[in-house]
Coordinates of N, CA, C and O in Angstrom, one line a residue:
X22 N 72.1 36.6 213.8 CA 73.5 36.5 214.0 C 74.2 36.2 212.7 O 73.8 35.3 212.1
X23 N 75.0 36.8 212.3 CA 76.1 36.6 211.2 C 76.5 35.6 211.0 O 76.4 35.0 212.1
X24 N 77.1 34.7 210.0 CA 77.6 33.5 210.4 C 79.3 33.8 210.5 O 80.1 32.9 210.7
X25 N 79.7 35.4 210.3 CA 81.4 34.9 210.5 C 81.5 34.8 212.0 O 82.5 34.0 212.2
X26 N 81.1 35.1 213.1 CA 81.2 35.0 214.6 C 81.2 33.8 214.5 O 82.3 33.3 214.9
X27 N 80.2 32.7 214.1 CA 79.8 31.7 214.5 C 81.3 30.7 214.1 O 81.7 29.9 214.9
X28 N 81.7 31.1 213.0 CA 82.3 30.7 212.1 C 83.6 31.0 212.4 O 84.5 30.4 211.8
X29 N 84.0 32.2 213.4 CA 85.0 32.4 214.1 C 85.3 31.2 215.3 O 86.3 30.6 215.5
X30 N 84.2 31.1 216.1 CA 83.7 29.9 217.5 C 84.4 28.7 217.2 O 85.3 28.1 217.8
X31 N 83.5 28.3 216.1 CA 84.1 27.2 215.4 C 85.6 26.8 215.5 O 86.1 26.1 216.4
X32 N 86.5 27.5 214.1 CA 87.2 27.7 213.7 C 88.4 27.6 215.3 O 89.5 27.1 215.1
X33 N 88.1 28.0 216.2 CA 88.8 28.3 217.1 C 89.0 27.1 218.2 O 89.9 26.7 219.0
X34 N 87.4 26.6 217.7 CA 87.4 25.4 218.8 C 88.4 24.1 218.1 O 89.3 23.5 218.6
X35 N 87.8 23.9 216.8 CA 88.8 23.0 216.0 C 90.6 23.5 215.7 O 91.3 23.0 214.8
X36 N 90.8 24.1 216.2 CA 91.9 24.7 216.0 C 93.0 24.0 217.0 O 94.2 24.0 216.8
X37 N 92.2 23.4 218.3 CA 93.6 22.6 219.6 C 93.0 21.0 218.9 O 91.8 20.7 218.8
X38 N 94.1 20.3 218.7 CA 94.2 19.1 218.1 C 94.0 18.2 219.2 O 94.2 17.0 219.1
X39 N 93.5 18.9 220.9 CA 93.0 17.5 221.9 C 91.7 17.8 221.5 O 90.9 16.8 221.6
X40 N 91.0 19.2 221.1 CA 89.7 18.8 220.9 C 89.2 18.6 219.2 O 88.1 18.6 218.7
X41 N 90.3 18.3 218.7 CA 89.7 17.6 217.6 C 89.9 15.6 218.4 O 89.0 14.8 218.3
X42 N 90.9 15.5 218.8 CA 90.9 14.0 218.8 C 89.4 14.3 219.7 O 88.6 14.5 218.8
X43 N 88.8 14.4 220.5 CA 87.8 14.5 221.5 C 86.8 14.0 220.4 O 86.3 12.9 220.3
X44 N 86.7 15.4 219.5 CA 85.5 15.3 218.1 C 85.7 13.3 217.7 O 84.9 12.4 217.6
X45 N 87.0 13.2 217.5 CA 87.0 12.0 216.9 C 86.8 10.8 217.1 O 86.6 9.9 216.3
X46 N 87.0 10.9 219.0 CA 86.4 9.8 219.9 C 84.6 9.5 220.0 O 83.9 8.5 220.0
X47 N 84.6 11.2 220.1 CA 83.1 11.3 220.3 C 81.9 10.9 218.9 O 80.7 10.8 219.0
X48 N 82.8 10.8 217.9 CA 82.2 9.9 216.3 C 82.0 9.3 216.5 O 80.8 9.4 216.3
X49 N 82.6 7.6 217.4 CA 81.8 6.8 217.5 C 80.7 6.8 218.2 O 80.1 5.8 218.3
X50 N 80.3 7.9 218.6 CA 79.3 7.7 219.7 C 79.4 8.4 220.7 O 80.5 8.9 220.8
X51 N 78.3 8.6 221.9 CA 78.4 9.3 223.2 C 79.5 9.0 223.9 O 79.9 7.9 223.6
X52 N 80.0 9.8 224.9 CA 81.0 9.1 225.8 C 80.8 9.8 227.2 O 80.2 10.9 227.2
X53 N 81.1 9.3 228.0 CA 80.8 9.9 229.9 C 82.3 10.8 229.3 O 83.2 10.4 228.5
X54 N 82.0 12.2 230.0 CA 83.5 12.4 230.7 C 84.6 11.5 231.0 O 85.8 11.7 231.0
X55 N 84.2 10.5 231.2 CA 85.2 10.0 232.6 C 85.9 9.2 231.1 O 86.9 9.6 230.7
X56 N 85.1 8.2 230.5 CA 85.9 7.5 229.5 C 86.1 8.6 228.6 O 87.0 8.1 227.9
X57 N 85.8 9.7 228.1 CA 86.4 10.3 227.1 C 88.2 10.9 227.6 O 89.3 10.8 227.1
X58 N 87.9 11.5 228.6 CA 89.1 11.8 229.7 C 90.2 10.7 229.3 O 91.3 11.2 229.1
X59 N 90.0 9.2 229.1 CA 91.1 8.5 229.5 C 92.1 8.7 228.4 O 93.1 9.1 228.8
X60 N 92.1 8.4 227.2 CA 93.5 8.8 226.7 C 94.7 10.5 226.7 O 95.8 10.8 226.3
X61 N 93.7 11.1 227.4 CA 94.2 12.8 227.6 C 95.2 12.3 229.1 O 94.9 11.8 230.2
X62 N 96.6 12.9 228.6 CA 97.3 13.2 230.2 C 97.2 14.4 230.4 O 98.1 15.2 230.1
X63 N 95.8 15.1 231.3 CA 95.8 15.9 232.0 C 94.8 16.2 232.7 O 93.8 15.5 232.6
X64 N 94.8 17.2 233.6 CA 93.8 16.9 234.5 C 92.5 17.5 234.3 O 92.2 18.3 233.4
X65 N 91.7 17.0 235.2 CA 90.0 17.2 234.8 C 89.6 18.2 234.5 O 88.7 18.3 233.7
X66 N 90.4 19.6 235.2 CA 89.4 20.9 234.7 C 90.2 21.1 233.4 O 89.7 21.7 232.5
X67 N 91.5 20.6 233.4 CA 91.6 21.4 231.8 C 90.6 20.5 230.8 O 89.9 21.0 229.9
X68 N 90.8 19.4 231.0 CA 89.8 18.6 230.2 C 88.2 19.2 230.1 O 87.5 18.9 229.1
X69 N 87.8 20.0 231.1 CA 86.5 20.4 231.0 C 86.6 21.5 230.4 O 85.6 21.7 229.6
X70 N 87.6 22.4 230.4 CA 87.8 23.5 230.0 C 87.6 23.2 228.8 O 86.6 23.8 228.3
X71 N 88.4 21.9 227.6 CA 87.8 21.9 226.3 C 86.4 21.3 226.1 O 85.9 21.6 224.9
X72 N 85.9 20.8 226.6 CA 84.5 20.6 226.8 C 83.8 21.4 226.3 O 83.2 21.5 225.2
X73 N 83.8 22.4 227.8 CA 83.2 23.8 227.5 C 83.1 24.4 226.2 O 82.1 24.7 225.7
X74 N 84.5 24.5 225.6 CA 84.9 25.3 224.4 C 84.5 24.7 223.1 O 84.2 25.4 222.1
X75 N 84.3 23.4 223.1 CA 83.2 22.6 221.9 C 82.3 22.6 222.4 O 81.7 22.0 221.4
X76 N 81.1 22.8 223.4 CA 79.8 22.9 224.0 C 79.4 24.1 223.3 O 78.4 24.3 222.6
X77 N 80.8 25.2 223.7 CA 80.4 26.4 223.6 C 80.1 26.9 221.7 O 79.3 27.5 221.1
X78 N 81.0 26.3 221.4 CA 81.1 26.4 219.7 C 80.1 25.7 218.8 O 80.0 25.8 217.6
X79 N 79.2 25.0 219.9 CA 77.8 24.1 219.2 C 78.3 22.5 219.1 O 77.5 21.5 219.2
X80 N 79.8 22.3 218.9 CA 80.1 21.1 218.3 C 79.9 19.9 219.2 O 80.6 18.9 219.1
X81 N 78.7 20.0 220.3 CA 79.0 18.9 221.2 C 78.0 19.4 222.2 O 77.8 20.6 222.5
X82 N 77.2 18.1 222.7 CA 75.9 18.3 223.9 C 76.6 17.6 224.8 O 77.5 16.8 224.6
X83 N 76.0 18.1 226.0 CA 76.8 17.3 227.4 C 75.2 17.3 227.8 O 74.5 18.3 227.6
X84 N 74.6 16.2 228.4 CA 73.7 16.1 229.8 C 74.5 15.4 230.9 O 75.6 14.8 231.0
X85 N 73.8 15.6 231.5 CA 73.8 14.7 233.1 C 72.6 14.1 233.5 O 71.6 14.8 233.7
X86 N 72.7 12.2 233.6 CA 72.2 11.7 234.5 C 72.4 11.2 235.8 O 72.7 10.1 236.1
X87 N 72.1 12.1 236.4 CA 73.0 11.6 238.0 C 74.1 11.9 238.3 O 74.3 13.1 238.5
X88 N 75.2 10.9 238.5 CA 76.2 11.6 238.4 C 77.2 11.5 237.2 O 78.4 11.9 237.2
X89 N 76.7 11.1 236.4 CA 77.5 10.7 235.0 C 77.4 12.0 234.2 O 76.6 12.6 235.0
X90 N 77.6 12.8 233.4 CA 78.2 13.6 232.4 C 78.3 12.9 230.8 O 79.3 12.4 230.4
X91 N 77.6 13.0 230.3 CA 77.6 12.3 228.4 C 77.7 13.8 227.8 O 77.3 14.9 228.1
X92 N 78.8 12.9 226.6 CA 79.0 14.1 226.0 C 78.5 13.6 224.7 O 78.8 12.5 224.5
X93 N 77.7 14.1 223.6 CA 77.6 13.7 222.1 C 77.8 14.8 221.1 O 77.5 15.9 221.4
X94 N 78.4 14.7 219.6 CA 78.4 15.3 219.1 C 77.2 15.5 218.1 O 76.4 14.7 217.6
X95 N 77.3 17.1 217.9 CA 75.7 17.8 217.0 C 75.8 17.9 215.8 O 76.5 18.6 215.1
X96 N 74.6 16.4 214.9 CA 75.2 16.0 213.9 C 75.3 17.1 212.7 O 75.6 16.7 211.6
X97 N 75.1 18.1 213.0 CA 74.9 19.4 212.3 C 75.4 20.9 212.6 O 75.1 21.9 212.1
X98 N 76.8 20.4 213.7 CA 77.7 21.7 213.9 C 78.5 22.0 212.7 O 79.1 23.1 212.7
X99 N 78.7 21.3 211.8 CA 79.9 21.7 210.9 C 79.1 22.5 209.4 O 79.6 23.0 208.4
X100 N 78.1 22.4 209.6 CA 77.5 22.8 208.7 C 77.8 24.9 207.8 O 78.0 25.5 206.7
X101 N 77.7 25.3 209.1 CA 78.2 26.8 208.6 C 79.7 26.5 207.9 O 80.1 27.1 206.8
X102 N 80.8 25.4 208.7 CA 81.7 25.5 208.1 C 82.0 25.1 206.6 O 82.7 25.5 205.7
X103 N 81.2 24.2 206.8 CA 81.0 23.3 204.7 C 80.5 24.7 204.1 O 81.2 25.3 203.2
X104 N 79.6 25.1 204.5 CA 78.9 26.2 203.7 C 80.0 27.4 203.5 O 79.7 28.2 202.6
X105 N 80.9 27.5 204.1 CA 82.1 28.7 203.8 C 83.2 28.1 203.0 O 83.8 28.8 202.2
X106 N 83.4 26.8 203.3 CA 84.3 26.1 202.8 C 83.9 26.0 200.7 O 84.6 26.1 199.7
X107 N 82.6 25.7 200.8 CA 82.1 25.8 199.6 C 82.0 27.1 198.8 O 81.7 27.1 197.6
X108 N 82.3 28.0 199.5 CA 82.0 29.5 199.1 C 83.4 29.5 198.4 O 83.5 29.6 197.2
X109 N 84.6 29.3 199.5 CA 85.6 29.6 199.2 C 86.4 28.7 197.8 O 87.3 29.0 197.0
X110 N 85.8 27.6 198.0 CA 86.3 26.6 197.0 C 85.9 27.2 195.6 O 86.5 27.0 194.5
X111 N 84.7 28.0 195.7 CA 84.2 28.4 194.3 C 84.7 29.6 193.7 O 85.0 29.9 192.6
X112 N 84.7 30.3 194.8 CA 85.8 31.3 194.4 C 86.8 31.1 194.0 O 87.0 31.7 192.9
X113 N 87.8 30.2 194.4 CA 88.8 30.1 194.3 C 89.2 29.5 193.0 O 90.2 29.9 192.4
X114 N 88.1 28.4 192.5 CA 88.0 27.7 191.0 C 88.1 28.4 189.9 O 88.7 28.3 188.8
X115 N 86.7 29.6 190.6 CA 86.7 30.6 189.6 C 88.2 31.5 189.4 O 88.7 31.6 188.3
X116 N 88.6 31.8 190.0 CA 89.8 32.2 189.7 C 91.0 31.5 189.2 O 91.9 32.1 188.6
X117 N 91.0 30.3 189.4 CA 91.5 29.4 188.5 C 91.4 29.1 187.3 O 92.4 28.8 186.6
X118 N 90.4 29.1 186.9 CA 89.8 29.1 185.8 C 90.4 30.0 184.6 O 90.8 29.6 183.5
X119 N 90.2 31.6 185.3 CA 90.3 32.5 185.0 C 92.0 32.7 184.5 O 92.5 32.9 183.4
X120 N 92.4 32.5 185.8 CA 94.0 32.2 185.4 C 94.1 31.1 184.1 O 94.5 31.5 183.0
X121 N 93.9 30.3 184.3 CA 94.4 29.3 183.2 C 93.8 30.0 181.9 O 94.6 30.5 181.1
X122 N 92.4 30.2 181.4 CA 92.3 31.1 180.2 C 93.7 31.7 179.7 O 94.4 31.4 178.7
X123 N 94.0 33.0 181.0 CA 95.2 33.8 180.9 C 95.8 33.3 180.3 O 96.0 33.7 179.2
X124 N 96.4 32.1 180.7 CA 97.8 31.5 180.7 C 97.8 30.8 179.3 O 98.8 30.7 178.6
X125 N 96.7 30.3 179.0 CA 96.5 30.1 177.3 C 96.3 30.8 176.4 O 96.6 30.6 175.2
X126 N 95.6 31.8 177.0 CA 95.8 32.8 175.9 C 97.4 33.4 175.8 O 97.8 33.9 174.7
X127 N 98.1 33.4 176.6 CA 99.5 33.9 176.6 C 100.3 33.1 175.6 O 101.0 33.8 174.8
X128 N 100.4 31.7 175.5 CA 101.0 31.0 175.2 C 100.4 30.3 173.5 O 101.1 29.7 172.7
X129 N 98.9 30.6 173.5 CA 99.1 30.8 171.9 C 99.3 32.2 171.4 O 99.2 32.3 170.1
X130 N 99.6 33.6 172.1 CA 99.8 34.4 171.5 C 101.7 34.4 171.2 O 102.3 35.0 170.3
X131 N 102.2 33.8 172.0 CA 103.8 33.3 171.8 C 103.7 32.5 170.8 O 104.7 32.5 170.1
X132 N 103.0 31.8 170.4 CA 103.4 30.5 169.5 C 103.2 31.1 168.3 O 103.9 30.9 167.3
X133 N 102.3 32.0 168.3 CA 101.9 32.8 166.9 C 102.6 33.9 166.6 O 102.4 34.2 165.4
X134 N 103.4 34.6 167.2 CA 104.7 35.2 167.1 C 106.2 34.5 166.9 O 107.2 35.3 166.8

């Protein structure tokens, strides 16, 4: 599998800011449904609905024991994202870089005129 699909999933799931706070609750540690639910005003299936969509994107395990529902986060979902994020940052240095050379070489070829 490619990693831009993955990397699209991702991106998509982090993208609604209730399931980042979710991600952010779920940092400290596992949580039931039921107590992750309580600062969200809305109702259970939308709530499951983002579940699902961080379950689905890797960023988050749900079991069930009984009748409880735990949700934890996978300390290792963000990893394709660093790995793109790093690609991009290098790229982008390098071109920076490159620009700035430019931009010095520009400005001692002014000074020398």
């Amino acid at each position: 599998m490619s990693t831009e699909p993955r990397l699209d999933t991702l991106f998509q799931a982090l993208a609604d800011p209730t399931r980042r706070a979710m991600l952010s609750s779920l940092a400290r540690g596992p949580q039931s449904v039921s107590d992750l639910a309580q600062p969200f005003d809305m109702a259970l299936p939308s709530l499951l609905g983002h579940l699902r969509k961080l379950e689905a994107a890797g960023l988050i395990e749900t079991r069930k024991d009984g009748r409880v529902r735990t949700c934890a986060i996978v300390p290792d979902a963000l990893t394709p994202v660093r790995g793109w994020l790093d690609e991009q940052r290098a790229l982008w240095e390098g071109r920076l870089d490159r620009l700035e050379d430019y931009v010095t070489r520009l400005m001692e070829e002014r000074s020398r005129d």
